[in-house]
Amino acid sequence: MIIVMRPNVSDKAVMNVISIVEEHGLQTNLSRGDQVTIIGVIGDKSKLLTSNITLLDGVDKVVQVTESYKLANRQFHADYSVIDIGGYKIGGDHLVIMAGPCAVESEDQVIQTARAIKKAGACILRGGAYKPRTSPYSFQGLEEDGLKLMAAARAETGLAIVCEVTSLQAVETASKYVDMLQIGARNMQNFYLLKEAGKTNIPVLLKRGLSATIDEWLNAAEYIMSEGNQNVVLCERGIRTFETATRNTLDLSAIPIIKAKSHLPIIVDPSHATGIKELVNPLAKASIAAGADGLMIEVHPNPATALSDGPQSLTPAAFQSLCEELRPYAALEGKHF
Ligand code: PEP
Ligand code: MN
């Protein structure tokens, strides 16, 4: 952190800032020029309320030189993390494919989907049991009964399972069943939920908020990690823009940016990013080319009858041919599935 003082600041004001900073156990480095006076601050800045420093006499501004997230930051963890989800790895040379229905609806629906996605090459089954719907009158999910159906599908197929949690109570219940907890876009800044997931040792799939910056997203990951759970996987799922042709706008640039800023794996969800089944294929390919560690794709045995997100869901047959098409793209990036 650098404190920039106002032009022609008095020695008294400079010494006052230095002594306040040093009283907090931090070191300072003064550079007094004709035009500009700056005070470099070295040490654990969490000991200091930087917004209050800007209020001190003679201070012009405070400039942060390192990001506020540390555990998620690649600066302090150069090697990319590889995270184990029920025996399957996310990160490294394995391209992970997660697929399944938007919502768990019935035993038949989940088992049929699980068998089909496994055959196509997916290793993680997704399915919502707690659905964060825009309208309170839309299908809200089967809750614990849905989790039981997901666990039954795992027992039958050997796939790992990921389910969204929308409350502290849901974290407690889902922890008994799932291999990975999902925190959805709408809850990306639900800090109590993030901390609760951070207290478990279950890997967390953290989706990007609808209007979250990359910095806010990485700080959300930091909330989970600061509670002890280092197993966080990020998921880009599109952000709100002025464009109305798609449900959201897929921010492909987030993939290489995250790769530069963080060691955490990042996957892409082209289904929620676009809301249109025809766009899943080209954007899945683009995501692999941009360096994604995996994909999350909605699949339903009969999208026309789906209780949520039918228009963006692929049939099992369409998913099978998508996976076949994706293999050479993965190979070009030195990945396989
Ligand atoms: C989901 O994956 O089921 C979901 C609701 O996605 P998002 O949080 O990205 O909208
Ligand atoms: Mn959905």
PDB file of N, CA, C and O and ligand atoms in Angstrom, residues 101-103 126-128 130-133 164 182-187 205 207-208 210 235-238 247-248 269 272-273 296 298 309 312, ligand 1:
ATOM      1  N   PRO A 101     -29.529 -32.399 -15.246  1.00  0.00           N
ATOM      2  CA  PRO A 101     -30.685 -31.505 -15.356  1.00  0.00           C
ATOM      3  C   PRO A 101     -30.531 -30.250 -14.511  1.00  0.00           C
ATOM      4  O   PRO A 101     -29.785 -30.244 -13.542  1.00  0.00           O
ATOM      5  N   CYS A 102     -31.258 -29.219 -14.900  1.00  0.00           N
ATOM      6  CA  CYS A 102     -31.286 -28.005 -14.085  1.00  0.00           C
ATOM      7  C   CYS A 102     -31.780 -28.399 -12.696  1.00  0.00           C
ATOM      8  O   CYS A 102     -31.119 -28.134 -11.698  1.00  0.00           O
ATOM      9  N   ALA A 103     -32.952 -29.056 -12.647  1.00  0.00           N
ATOM     10  CA  ALA A 103     -33.536 -29.461 -11.366  1.00  0.00           C
ATOM     11  C   ALA A 103     -33.753 -30.970 -11.334  1.00  0.00           C
ATOM     12  O   ALA A 103     -34.106 -31.577 -12.346  1.00  0.00           O
ATOM     13  N   ARG A 126     -24.693 -33.058 -12.276  1.00  0.00           N
ATOM     14  CA  ARG A 126     -25.267 -31.881 -11.629  1.00  0.00           C
ATOM     15  C   ARG A 126     -26.783 -32.043 -11.546  1.00  0.00           C
ATOM     16  O   ARG A 126     -27.383 -32.737 -12.366  1.00  0.00           O
ATOM     17  N   GLY A 127     -27.394 -31.421 -10.572  1.00  0.00           N
ATOM     18  CA  GLY A 127     -28.846 -31.468 -10.467  1.00  0.00           C
ATOM     19  C   GLY A 127     -29.258 -30.645  -9.262  1.00  0.00           C
ATOM     20  O   GLY A 127     -28.745 -30.840  -8.168  1.00  0.00           O
ATOM     21  N   GLY A 128     -30.157 -29.703  -9.471  1.00  0.00           N
ATOM     22  CA  GLY A 128     -30.546 -28.812  -8.385  1.00  0.00           C
ATOM     23  C   GLY A 128     -31.655 -29.401  -7.530  1.00  0.00           C
ATOM     24  O   GLY A 128     -32.688 -29.854  -8.057  1.00  0.00           O
ATOM     25  N   TYR A 130     -32.286 -27.557  -4.486  1.00  0.00           N
ATOM     26  CA  TYR A 130     -32.768 -26.273  -3.941  1.00  0.00           C
ATOM     27  C   TYR A 130     -32.621 -25.290  -5.093  1.00  0.00           C
ATOM     28  O   TYR A 130     -31.499 -24.958  -5.485  1.00  0.00           O
ATOM     29  N   LYS A 131     -33.716 -24.861  -5.670  1.00  0.00           N
ATOM     30  CA  LYS A 131     -33.635 -24.026  -6.871  1.00  0.00           C
ATOM     31  C   LYS A 131     -33.863 -22.551  -6.545  1.00  0.00           C
ATOM     32  O   LYS A 131     -34.907 -22.188  -6.010  1.00  0.00           O
ATOM     33  N   PRO A 132     -32.905 -21.695  -6.899  1.00  0.00           N
ATOM     34  CA  PRO A 132     -33.069 -20.254  -6.661  1.00  0.00           C
ATOM     35  C   PRO A 132     -33.853 -19.615  -7.804  1.00  0.00           C
ATOM     36  O   PRO A 132     -33.286 -18.993  -8.680  1.00  0.00           O
ATOM     37  N   ARG A 133     -35.171 -19.769  -7.822  1.00  0.00           N
ATOM     38  CA  ARG A 133     -35.966 -19.305  -8.963  1.00  0.00           C
ATOM     39  C   ARG A 133     -36.322 -17.825  -8.863  1.00  0.00           C
ATOM     40  O   ARG A 133     -36.556 -17.311  -7.762  1.00  0.00           O
ATOM     41  N   GLU A 164     -26.573 -27.428  -5.780  1.00  0.00           N
ATOM     42  CA  GLU A 164     -26.545 -26.056  -5.258  1.00  0.00           C
ATOM     43  C   GLU A 164     -27.137 -25.997  -3.849  1.00  0.00           C
ATOM     44  O   GLU A 164     -28.087 -26.700  -3.527  1.00  0.00           O
ATOM     45  N   GLN A 182     -22.517 -26.427  -4.620  1.00  0.00           N
ATOM     46  CA  GLN A 182     -22.522 -25.328  -5.600  1.00  0.00           C
ATOM     47  C   GLN A 182     -23.103 -24.080  -4.944  1.00  0.00           C
ATOM     48  O   GLN A 182     -24.144 -24.143  -4.296  1.00  0.00           O
ATOM     49  N   ILE A 183     -22.397 -22.965  -5.095  1.00  0.00           N
ATOM     50  CA  ILE A 183     -22.966 -21.674  -4.683  1.00  0.00           C
ATOM     51  C   ILE A 183     -23.268 -20.931  -5.968  1.00  0.00           C
ATOM     52  O   ILE A 183     -22.387 -20.700  -6.802  1.00  0.00           O
ATOM     53  N   GLY A 184     -24.545 -20.628  -6.169  1.00  0.00           N
ATOM     54  CA  GLY A 184     -24.999 -20.093  -7.443  1.00  0.00           C
ATOM     55  C   GLY A 184     -24.753 -18.603  -7.584  1.00  0.00           C
ATOM     56  O   GLY A 184     -24.371 -17.901  -6.630  1.00  0.00           O
ATOM     57  N   ALA A 185     -24.990 -18.129  -8.807  1.00  0.00           N
ATOM     58  CA  ALA A 185     -24.741 -16.722  -9.151  1.00  0.00           C
ATOM     59  C   ALA A 185     -25.440 -15.774  -8.181  1.00  0.00           C
ATOM     60  O   ALA A 185     -24.864 -14.775  -7.749  1.00  0.00           O
ATOM     61  N   ARG A 186     -26.685 -16.106  -7.834  1.00  0.00           N
ATOM     62  CA  ARG A 186     -27.457 -15.184  -6.986  1.00  0.00           C
ATOM     63  C   ARG A 186     -26.940 -15.107  -5.556  1.00  0.00           C
ATOM     64  O   ARG A 186     -27.277 -14.185  -4.818  1.00  0.00           O
ATOM     65  N   ASN A 187     -26.164 -16.075  -5.166  1.00  0.00           N
ATOM     66  CA  ASN A 187     -25.642 -16.096  -3.789  1.00  0.00           C
ATOM     67  C   ASN A 187     -24.139 -15.850  -3.714  1.00  0.00           C
ATOM     68  O   ASN A 187     -23.544 -16.056  -2.658  1.00  0.00           O
ATOM     69  N   LEU A 205     -18.165 -25.310  -5.762  1.00  0.00           N
ATOM     70  CA  LEU A 205     -18.218 -24.715  -7.097  1.00  0.00           C
ATOM     71  C   LEU A 205     -18.841 -23.332  -6.934  1.00  0.00           C
ATOM     72  O   LEU A 205     -20.014 -23.216  -6.577  1.00  0.00           O
ATOM     73  N   LYS A 207     -20.081 -20.052  -8.534  1.00  0.00           N
ATOM     74  CA  LYS A 207     -20.446 -19.402  -9.798  1.00  0.00           C
ATOM     75  C   LYS A 207     -20.277 -17.890  -9.690  1.00  0.00           C
ATOM     76  O   LYS A 207     -20.404 -17.326  -8.603  1.00  0.00           O
ATOM     77  N   ARG A 208     -19.983 -17.287 -10.826  1.00  0.00           N
ATOM     78  CA  ARG A 208     -19.810 -15.829 -10.841  1.00  0.00           C
ATOM     79  C   ARG A 208     -21.176 -15.142 -10.711  1.00  0.00           C
ATOM     80  O   ARG A 208     -22.140 -15.538 -11.359  1.00  0.00           O
ATOM     81  N   LEU A 210     -24.230 -12.461 -11.092  1.00  0.00           N
ATOM     82  CA  LEU A 210     -24.806 -11.893 -12.320  1.00  0.00           C
ATOM     83  C   LEU A 210     -24.149 -10.584 -12.741  1.00  0.00           C
ATOM     84  O   LEU A 210     -24.057 -10.275 -13.925  1.00  0.00           O
ATOM     85  N   CYS A 235     -16.731 -20.890 -11.557  1.00  0.00           N
ATOM     86  CA  CYS A 235     -17.526 -21.185 -12.757  1.00  0.00           C
ATOM     87  C   CYS A 235     -18.044 -19.889 -13.374  1.00  0.00           C
ATOM     88  O   CYS A 235     -18.855 -19.188 -12.775  1.00  0.00           O
ATOM     89  N   GLU A 236     -17.551 -19.605 -14.572  1.00  0.00           N
ATOM     90  CA  GLU A 236     -18.045 -18.453 -15.346  1.00  0.00           C
ATOM     91  C   GLU A 236     -19.371 -18.886 -15.985  1.00  0.00           C
ATOM     92  O   GLU A 236     -19.422 -19.895 -16.692  1.00  0.00           O
ATOM     93  N   ARG A 237     -20.436 -18.118 -15.755  1.00  0.00           N
ATOM     94  CA  ARG A 237     -21.766 -18.507 -16.250  1.00  0.00           C
ATOM     95  C   ARG A 237     -22.477 -17.334 -16.925  1.00  0.00           C
ATOM     96  O   ARG A 237     -23.697 -17.305 -17.015  1.00  0.00           O
ATOM     97  N   GLY A 238     -21.676 -16.364 -17.387  1.00  0.00           N
ATOM     98  CA  GLY A 238     -22.281 -15.229 -18.069  1.00  0.00           C
ATOM     99  C   GLY A 238     -22.654 -14.130 -17.094  1.00  0.00           C
ATOM    100  O   GLY A 238     -22.961 -14.393 -15.937  1.00  0.00           O
ATOM    101  N   ARG A 247     -29.485 -14.970 -22.751  1.00  0.00           N
ATOM    102  CA  ARG A 247     -29.925 -14.795 -21.355  1.00  0.00           C
ATOM    103  C   ARG A 247     -28.903 -13.960 -20.566  1.00  0.00           C
ATOM    104  O   ARG A 247     -29.250 -13.117 -19.763  1.00  0.00           O
ATOM    105  N   ASN A 248     -27.631 -14.265 -20.782  1.00  0.00           N
ATOM    106  CA  ASN A 248     -26.524 -13.502 -20.190  1.00  0.00           C
ATOM    107  C   ASN A 248     -25.468 -13.355 -21.282  1.00  0.00           C
ATOM    108  O   ASN A 248     -25.640 -13.880 -22.376  1.00  0.00           O
ATOM    109  N   ASP A 269     -19.999 -22.530 -17.801  1.00  0.00           N
ATOM    110  CA  ASP A 269     -21.365 -23.043 -17.962  1.00  0.00           C
ATOM    111  C   ASP A 269     -22.017 -22.309 -19.142  1.00  0.00           C
ATOM    112  O   ASP A 269     -22.586 -21.231 -18.979  1.00  0.00           O
ATOM    113  N   HIS A 272     -26.284 -21.739 -18.880  1.00  0.00           N
ATOM    114  CA  HIS A 272     -26.865 -20.561 -18.227  1.00  0.00           C
ATOM    115  C   HIS A 272     -26.337 -19.258 -18.858  1.00  0.00           C
ATOM    116  O   HIS A 272     -27.009 -18.238 -18.808  1.00  0.00           O
ATOM    117  N   ALA A 273     -25.146 -19.317 -19.440  1.00  0.00           N
ATOM    118  CA  ALA A 273     -24.579 -18.106 -20.042  1.00  0.00           C
ATOM    119  C   ALA A 273     -25.423 -17.625 -21.218  1.00  0.00           C
ATOM    120  O   ALA A 273     -25.534 -16.423 -21.459  1.00  0.00           O
ATOM    121  N   MET A 296     -19.799 -27.077 -17.506  1.00  0.00           N
ATOM    122  CA  MET A 296     -21.035 -27.554 -16.867  1.00  0.00           C
ATOM    123  C   MET A 296     -22.151 -27.369 -17.882  1.00  0.00           C
ATOM    124  O   MET A 296     -22.366 -26.256 -18.386  1.00  0.00           O
ATOM    125  N   GLU A 298     -26.252 -28.333 -19.097  1.00  0.00           N
ATOM    126  CA  GLU A 298     -27.549 -28.881 -18.694  1.00  0.00           C
ATOM    127  C   GLU A 298     -28.065 -29.885 -19.727  1.00  0.00           C
ATOM    128  O   GLU A 298     -28.106 -29.607 -20.933  1.00  0.00           O
ATOM    129  N   ASP A 309     -35.536 -24.491 -17.136  1.00  0.00           N
ATOM    130  CA  ASP A 309     -34.466 -24.344 -18.127  1.00  0.00           C
ATOM    131  C   ASP A 309     -34.487 -25.353 -19.280  1.00  0.00           C
ATOM    132  O   ASP A 309     -33.416 -25.713 -19.821  1.00  0.00           O
ATOM    133  N   GLN A 312     -32.581 -24.392 -22.729  1.00  0.00           N
ATOM    134  CA  GLN A 312     -31.114 -24.440 -22.820  1.00  0.00           C
ATOM    135  C   GLN A 312     -30.570 -25.853 -22.607  1.00  0.00           C
ATOM    136  O   GLN A 312     -29.358 -26.055 -22.633  1.00  0.00           O
TER     137      GLN A 312
HETATM  138  C1  PEP B   1     -27.746 -23.661 -11.790  1.00  0.00           C
HETATM  139  O1  PEP B   1     -26.611 -24.022 -12.121  1.00  0.00           O
HETATM  140  O2  PEP B   1     -28.652 -24.438 -11.556  1.00  0.00           O
HETATM  141  C2  PEP B   1     -28.041 -22.216 -11.678  1.00  0.00           C
HETATM  142  C3  PEP B   1     -29.150 -21.773 -11.103  1.00  0.00           C
HETATM  143  O3  PEP B   1     -27.089 -21.438 -12.232  1.00  0.00           O
HETATM  144  P1  PEP B   1     -26.687 -19.907 -11.926  1.00  0.00           P
HETATM  145  O4  PEP B   1     -26.510 -19.786 -10.448  1.00  0.00           O
HETATM  146  O5  PEP B   1     -25.424 -19.768 -12.705  1.00  0.00           O
HETATM  147  O6  PEP B   1     -27.808 -19.066 -12.452  1.00  0.00           O
END
